[in-house]
Short mmCIF file of N, CA and C in Angstrom, two decimals:
data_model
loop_
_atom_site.label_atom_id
_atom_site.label_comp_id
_atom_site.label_asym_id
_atom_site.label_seq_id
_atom_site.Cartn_x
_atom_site.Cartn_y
_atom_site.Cartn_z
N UNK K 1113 -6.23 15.86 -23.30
CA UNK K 1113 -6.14 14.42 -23.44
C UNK K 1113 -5.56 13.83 -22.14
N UNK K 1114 -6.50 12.92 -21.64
CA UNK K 1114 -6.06 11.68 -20.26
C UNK K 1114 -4.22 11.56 -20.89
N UNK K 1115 -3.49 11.29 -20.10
CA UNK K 1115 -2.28 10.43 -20.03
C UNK K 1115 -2.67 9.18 -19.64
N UNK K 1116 -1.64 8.35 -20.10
CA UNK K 1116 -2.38 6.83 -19.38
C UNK K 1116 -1.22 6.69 -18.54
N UNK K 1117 -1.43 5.31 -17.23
CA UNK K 1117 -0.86 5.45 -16.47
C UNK K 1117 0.90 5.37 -16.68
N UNK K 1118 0.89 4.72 -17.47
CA UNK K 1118 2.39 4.85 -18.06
C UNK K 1118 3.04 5.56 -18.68
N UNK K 1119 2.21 6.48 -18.56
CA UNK K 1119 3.14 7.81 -19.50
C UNK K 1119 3.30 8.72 -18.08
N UNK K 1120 2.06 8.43 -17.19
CA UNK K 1120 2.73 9.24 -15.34
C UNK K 1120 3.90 8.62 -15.25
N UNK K 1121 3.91 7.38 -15.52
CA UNK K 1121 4.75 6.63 -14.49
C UNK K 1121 6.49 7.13 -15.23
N UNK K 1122 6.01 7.49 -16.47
CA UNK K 1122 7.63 8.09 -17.18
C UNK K 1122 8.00 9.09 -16.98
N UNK K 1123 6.70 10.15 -16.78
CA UNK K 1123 6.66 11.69 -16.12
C UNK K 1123 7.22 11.87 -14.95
N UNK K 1124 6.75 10.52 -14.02
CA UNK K 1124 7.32 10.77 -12.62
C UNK K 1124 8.90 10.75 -12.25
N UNK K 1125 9.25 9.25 -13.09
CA UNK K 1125 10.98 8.84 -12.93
C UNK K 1125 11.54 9.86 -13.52
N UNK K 1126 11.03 10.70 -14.57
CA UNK K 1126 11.58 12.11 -15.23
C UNK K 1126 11.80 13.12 -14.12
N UNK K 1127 11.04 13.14 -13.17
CA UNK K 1127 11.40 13.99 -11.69
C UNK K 1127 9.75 14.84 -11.68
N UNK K 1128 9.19 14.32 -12.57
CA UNK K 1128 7.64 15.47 -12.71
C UNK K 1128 7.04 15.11 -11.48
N UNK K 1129 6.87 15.32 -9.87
CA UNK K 1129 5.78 14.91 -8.87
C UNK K 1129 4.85 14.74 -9.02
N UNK K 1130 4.05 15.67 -9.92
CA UNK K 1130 2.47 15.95 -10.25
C UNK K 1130 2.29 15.03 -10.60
N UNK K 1131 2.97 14.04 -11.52
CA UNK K 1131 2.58 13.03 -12.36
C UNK K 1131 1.88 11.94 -11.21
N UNK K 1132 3.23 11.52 -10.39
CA UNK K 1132 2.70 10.90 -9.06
C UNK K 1132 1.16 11.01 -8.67
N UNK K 1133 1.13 12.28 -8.22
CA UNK K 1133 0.18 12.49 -7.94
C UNK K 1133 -1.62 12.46 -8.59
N UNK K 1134 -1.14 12.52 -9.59
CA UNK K 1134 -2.33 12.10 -10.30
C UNK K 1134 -2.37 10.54 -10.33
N UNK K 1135 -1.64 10.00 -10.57
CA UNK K 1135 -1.47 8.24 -10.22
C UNK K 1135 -2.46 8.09 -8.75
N UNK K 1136 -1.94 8.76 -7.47
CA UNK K 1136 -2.60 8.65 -6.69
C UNK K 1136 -4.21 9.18 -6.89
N UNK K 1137 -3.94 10.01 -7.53
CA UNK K 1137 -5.57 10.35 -7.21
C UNK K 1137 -6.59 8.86 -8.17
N UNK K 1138 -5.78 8.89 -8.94
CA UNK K 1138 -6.51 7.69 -9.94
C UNK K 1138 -6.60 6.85 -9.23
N UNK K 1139 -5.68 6.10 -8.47
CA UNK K 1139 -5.55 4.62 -7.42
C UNK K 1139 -5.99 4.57 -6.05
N UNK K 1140 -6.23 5.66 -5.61
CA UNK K 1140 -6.08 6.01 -4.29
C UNK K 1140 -7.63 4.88 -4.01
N UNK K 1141 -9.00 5.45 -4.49
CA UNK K 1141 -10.05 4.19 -3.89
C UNK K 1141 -9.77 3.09 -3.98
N UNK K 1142 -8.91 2.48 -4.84
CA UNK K 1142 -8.85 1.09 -5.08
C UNK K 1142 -8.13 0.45 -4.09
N UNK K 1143 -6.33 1.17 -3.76
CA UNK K 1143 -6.17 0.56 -2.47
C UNK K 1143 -6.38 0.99 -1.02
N UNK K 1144 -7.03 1.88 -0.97
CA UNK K 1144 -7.71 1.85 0.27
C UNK K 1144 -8.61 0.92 0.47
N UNK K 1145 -9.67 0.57 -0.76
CA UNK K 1145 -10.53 -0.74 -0.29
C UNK K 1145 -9.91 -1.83 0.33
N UNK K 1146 -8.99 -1.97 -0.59
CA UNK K 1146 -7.90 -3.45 -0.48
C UNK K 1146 -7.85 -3.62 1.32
N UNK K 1147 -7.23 -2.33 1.63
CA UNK K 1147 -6.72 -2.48 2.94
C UNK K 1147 -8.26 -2.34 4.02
N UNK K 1148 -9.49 -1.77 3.73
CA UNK K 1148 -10.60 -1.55 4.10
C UNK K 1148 -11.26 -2.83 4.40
N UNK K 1149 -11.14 -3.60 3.14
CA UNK K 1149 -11.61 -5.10 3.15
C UNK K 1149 -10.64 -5.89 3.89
N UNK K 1150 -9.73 -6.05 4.50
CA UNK K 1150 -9.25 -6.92 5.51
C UNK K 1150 -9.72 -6.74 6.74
N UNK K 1151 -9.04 -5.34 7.14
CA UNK K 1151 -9.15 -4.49 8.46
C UNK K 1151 -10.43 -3.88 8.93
N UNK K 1152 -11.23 -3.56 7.99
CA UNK K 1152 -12.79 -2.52 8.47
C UNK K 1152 -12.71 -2.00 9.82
N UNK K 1153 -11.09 -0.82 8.77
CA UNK K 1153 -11.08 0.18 10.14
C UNK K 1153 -10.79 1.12 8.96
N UNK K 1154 -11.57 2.18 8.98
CA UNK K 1154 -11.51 3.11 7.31
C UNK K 1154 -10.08 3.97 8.04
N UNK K 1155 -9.84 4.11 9.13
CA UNK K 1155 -8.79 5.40 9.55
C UNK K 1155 -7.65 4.26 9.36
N UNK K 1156 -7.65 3.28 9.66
CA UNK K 1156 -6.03 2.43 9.50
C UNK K 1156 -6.18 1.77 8.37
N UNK K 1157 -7.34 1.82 7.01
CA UNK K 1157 -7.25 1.54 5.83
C UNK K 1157 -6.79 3.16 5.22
N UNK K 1158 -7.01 3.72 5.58
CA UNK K 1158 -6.26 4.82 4.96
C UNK K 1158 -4.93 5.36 5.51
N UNK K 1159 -4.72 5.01 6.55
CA UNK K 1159 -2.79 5.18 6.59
C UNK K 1159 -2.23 4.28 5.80
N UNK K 1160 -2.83 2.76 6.23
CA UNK K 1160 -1.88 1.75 5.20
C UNK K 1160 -1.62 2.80 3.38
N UNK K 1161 -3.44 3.33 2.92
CA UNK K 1161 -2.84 3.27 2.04
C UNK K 1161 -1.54 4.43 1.68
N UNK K 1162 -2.06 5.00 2.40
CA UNK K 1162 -0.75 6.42 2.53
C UNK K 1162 0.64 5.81 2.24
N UNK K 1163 0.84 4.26 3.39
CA UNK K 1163 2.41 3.78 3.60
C UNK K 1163 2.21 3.30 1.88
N UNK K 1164 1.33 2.62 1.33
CA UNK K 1164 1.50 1.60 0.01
C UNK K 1164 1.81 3.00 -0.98
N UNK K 1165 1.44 4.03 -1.10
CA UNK K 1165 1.68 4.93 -2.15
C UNK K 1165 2.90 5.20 -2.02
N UNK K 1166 3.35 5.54 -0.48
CA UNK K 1166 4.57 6.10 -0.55
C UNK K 1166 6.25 4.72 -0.74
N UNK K 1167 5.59 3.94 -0.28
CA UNK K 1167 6.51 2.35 -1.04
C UNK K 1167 6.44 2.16 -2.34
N UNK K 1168 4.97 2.43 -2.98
CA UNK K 1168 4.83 2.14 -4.48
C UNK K 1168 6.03 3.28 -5.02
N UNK K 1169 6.21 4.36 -4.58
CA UNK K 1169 7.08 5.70 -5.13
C UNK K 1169 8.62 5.69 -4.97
N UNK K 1170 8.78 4.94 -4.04
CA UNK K 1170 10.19 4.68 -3.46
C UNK K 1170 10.33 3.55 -4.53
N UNK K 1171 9.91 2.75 -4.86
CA UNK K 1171 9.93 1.48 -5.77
C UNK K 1171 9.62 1.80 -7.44
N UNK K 1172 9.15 2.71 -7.60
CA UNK K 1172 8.84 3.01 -9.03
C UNK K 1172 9.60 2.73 -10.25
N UNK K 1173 11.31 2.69 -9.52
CA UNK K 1173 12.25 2.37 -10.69
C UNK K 1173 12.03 1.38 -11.07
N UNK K 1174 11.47 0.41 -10.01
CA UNK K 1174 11.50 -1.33 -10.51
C UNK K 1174 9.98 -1.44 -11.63
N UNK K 1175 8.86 -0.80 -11.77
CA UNK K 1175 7.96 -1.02 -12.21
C UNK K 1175 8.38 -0.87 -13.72
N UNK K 1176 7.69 -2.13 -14.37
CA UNK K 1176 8.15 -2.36 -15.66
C UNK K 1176 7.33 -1.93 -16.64
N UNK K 1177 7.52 -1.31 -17.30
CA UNK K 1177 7.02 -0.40 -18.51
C UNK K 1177 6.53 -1.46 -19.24
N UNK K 1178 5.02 -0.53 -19.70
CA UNK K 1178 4.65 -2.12 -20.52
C UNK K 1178 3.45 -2.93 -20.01
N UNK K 1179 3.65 -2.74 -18.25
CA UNK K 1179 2.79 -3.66 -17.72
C UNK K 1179 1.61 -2.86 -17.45
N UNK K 1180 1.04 -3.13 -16.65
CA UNK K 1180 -0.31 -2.09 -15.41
C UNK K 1180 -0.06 -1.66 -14.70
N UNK K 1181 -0.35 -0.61 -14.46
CA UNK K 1181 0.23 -0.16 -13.06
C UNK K 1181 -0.62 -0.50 -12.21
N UNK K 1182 -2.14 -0.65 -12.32
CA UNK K 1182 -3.23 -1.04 -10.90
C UNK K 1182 -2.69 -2.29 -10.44
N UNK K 1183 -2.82 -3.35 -10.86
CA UNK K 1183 -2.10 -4.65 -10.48
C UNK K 1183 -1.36 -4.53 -9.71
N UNK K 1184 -0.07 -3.86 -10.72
CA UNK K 1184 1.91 -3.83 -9.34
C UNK K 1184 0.81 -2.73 -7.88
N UNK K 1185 0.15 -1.80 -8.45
CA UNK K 1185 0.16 -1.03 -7.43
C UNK K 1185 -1.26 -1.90 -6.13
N UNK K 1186 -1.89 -2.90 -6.92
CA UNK K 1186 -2.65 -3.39 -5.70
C UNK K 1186 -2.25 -4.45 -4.98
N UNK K 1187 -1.27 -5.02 -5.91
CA UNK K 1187 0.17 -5.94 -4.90
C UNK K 1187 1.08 -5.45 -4.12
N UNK K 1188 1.00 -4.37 -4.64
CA UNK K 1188 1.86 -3.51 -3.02
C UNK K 1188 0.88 -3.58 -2.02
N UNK K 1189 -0.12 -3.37 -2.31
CA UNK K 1189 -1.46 -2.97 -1.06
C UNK K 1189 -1.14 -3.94 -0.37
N UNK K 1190 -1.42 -5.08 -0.89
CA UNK K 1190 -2.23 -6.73 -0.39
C UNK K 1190 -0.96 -7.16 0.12
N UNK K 1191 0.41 -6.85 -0.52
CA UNK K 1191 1.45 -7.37 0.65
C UNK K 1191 1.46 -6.48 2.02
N UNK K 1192 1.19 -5.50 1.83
CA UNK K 1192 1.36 -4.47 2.89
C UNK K 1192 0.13 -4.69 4.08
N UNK K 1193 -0.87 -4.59 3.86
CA UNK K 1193 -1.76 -5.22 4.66
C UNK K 1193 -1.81 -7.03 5.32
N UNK K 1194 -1.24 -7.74 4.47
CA UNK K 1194 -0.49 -9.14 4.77
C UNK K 1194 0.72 -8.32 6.20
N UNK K 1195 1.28 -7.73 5.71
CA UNK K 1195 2.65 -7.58 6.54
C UNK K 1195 1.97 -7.06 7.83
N UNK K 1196 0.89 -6.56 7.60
CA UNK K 1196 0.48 -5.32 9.02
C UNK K 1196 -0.32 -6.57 10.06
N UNK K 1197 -0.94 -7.11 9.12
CA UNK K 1197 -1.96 -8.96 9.86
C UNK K 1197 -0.65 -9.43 10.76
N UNK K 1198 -0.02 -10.02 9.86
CA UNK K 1198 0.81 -10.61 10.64
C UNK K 1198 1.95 -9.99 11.86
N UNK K 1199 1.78 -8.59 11.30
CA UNK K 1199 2.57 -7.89 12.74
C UNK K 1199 1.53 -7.79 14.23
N UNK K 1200 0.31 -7.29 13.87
CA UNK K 1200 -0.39 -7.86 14.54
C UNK K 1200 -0.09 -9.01 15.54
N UNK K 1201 -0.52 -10.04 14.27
CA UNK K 1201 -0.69 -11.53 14.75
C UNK K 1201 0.61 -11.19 15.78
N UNK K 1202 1.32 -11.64 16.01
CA UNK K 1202 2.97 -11.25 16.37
C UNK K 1202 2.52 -10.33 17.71
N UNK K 1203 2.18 -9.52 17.70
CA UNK K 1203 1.87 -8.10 18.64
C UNK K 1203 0.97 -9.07 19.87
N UNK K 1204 -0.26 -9.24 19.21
CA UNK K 1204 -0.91 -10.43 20.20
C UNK K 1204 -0.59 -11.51 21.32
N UNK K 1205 0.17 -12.03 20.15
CA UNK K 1205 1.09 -13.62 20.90
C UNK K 1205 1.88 -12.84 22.01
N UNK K 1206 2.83 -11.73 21.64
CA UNK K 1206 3.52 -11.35 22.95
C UNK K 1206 2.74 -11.02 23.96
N UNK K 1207 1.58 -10.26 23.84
CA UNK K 1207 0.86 -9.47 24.66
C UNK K 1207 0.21 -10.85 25.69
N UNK K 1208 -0.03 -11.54 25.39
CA UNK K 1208 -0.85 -12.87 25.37
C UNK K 1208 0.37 -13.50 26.44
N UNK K 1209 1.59 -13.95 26.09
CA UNK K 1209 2.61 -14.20 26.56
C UNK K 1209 2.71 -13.51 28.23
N UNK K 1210 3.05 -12.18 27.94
CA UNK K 1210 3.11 -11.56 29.00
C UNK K 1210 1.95 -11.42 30.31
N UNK K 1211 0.63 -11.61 29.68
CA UNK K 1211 -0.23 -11.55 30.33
C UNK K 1211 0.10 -12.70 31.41
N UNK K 1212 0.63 -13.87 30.56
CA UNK K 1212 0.39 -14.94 31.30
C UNK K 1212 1.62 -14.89 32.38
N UNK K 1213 2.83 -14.87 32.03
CA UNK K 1213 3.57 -14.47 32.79
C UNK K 1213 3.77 -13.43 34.35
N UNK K 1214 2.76 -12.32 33.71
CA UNK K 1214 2.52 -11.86 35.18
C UNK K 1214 1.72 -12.85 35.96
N UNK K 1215 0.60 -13.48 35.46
CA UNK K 1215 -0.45 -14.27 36.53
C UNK K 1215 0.48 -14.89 37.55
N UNK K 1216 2.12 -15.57 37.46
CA UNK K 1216 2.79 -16.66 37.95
C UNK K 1216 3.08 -15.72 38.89
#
């Protein structure tokens, strides 16, 4: 018999890893798209999702029993890829900055 995701997610805070891990294997296409569909770079949609699994795991205590886990876990994605845009964005402007600065 399947476990559903909330019975991993009780397996896991119990200290079970495997449980985790089957979470990932279940979620893993979904937020890689997430991050795929911003970026359409499949090698830096799949680190992000690496960083979002391993934040979703560090964070697990907060996930509330009861709810979904795809949801909390594709709002981790979509902030995380938000956060990486805008570091970017950020990365640019300096680069941009400096460029101009040498021309003087």
């Amino acid at each position: 018999m399947d476990r559903t995701d909330e019975e991993l997610v009780q397996e896991c805070l119990a200290g079970d890893r495997s449980a985790y891990g089957e979470l990932v294997k279940r979620h893993h296409t979904r937020v890689k798209a997430i991050a795929y569909r911003a970026l359409r770079d499949d090698a830096l949609a799949e680190d992000l999702a690496q960083e979002v699994f391993i934040r979703a795991y560090k964070s697990l205590h907060r996930f509330q029993l009861g709810r979904r886990f795809g949801p909390w876990l594709s709002a981790i994605a979509a902030n995380r890829v938000r956060d990486y845009l805008k570091s970017r964005a950020r990365r640019n402007e300096v680069s941009w900055d400096l460029e101009r600065s040498s021309e003087s």
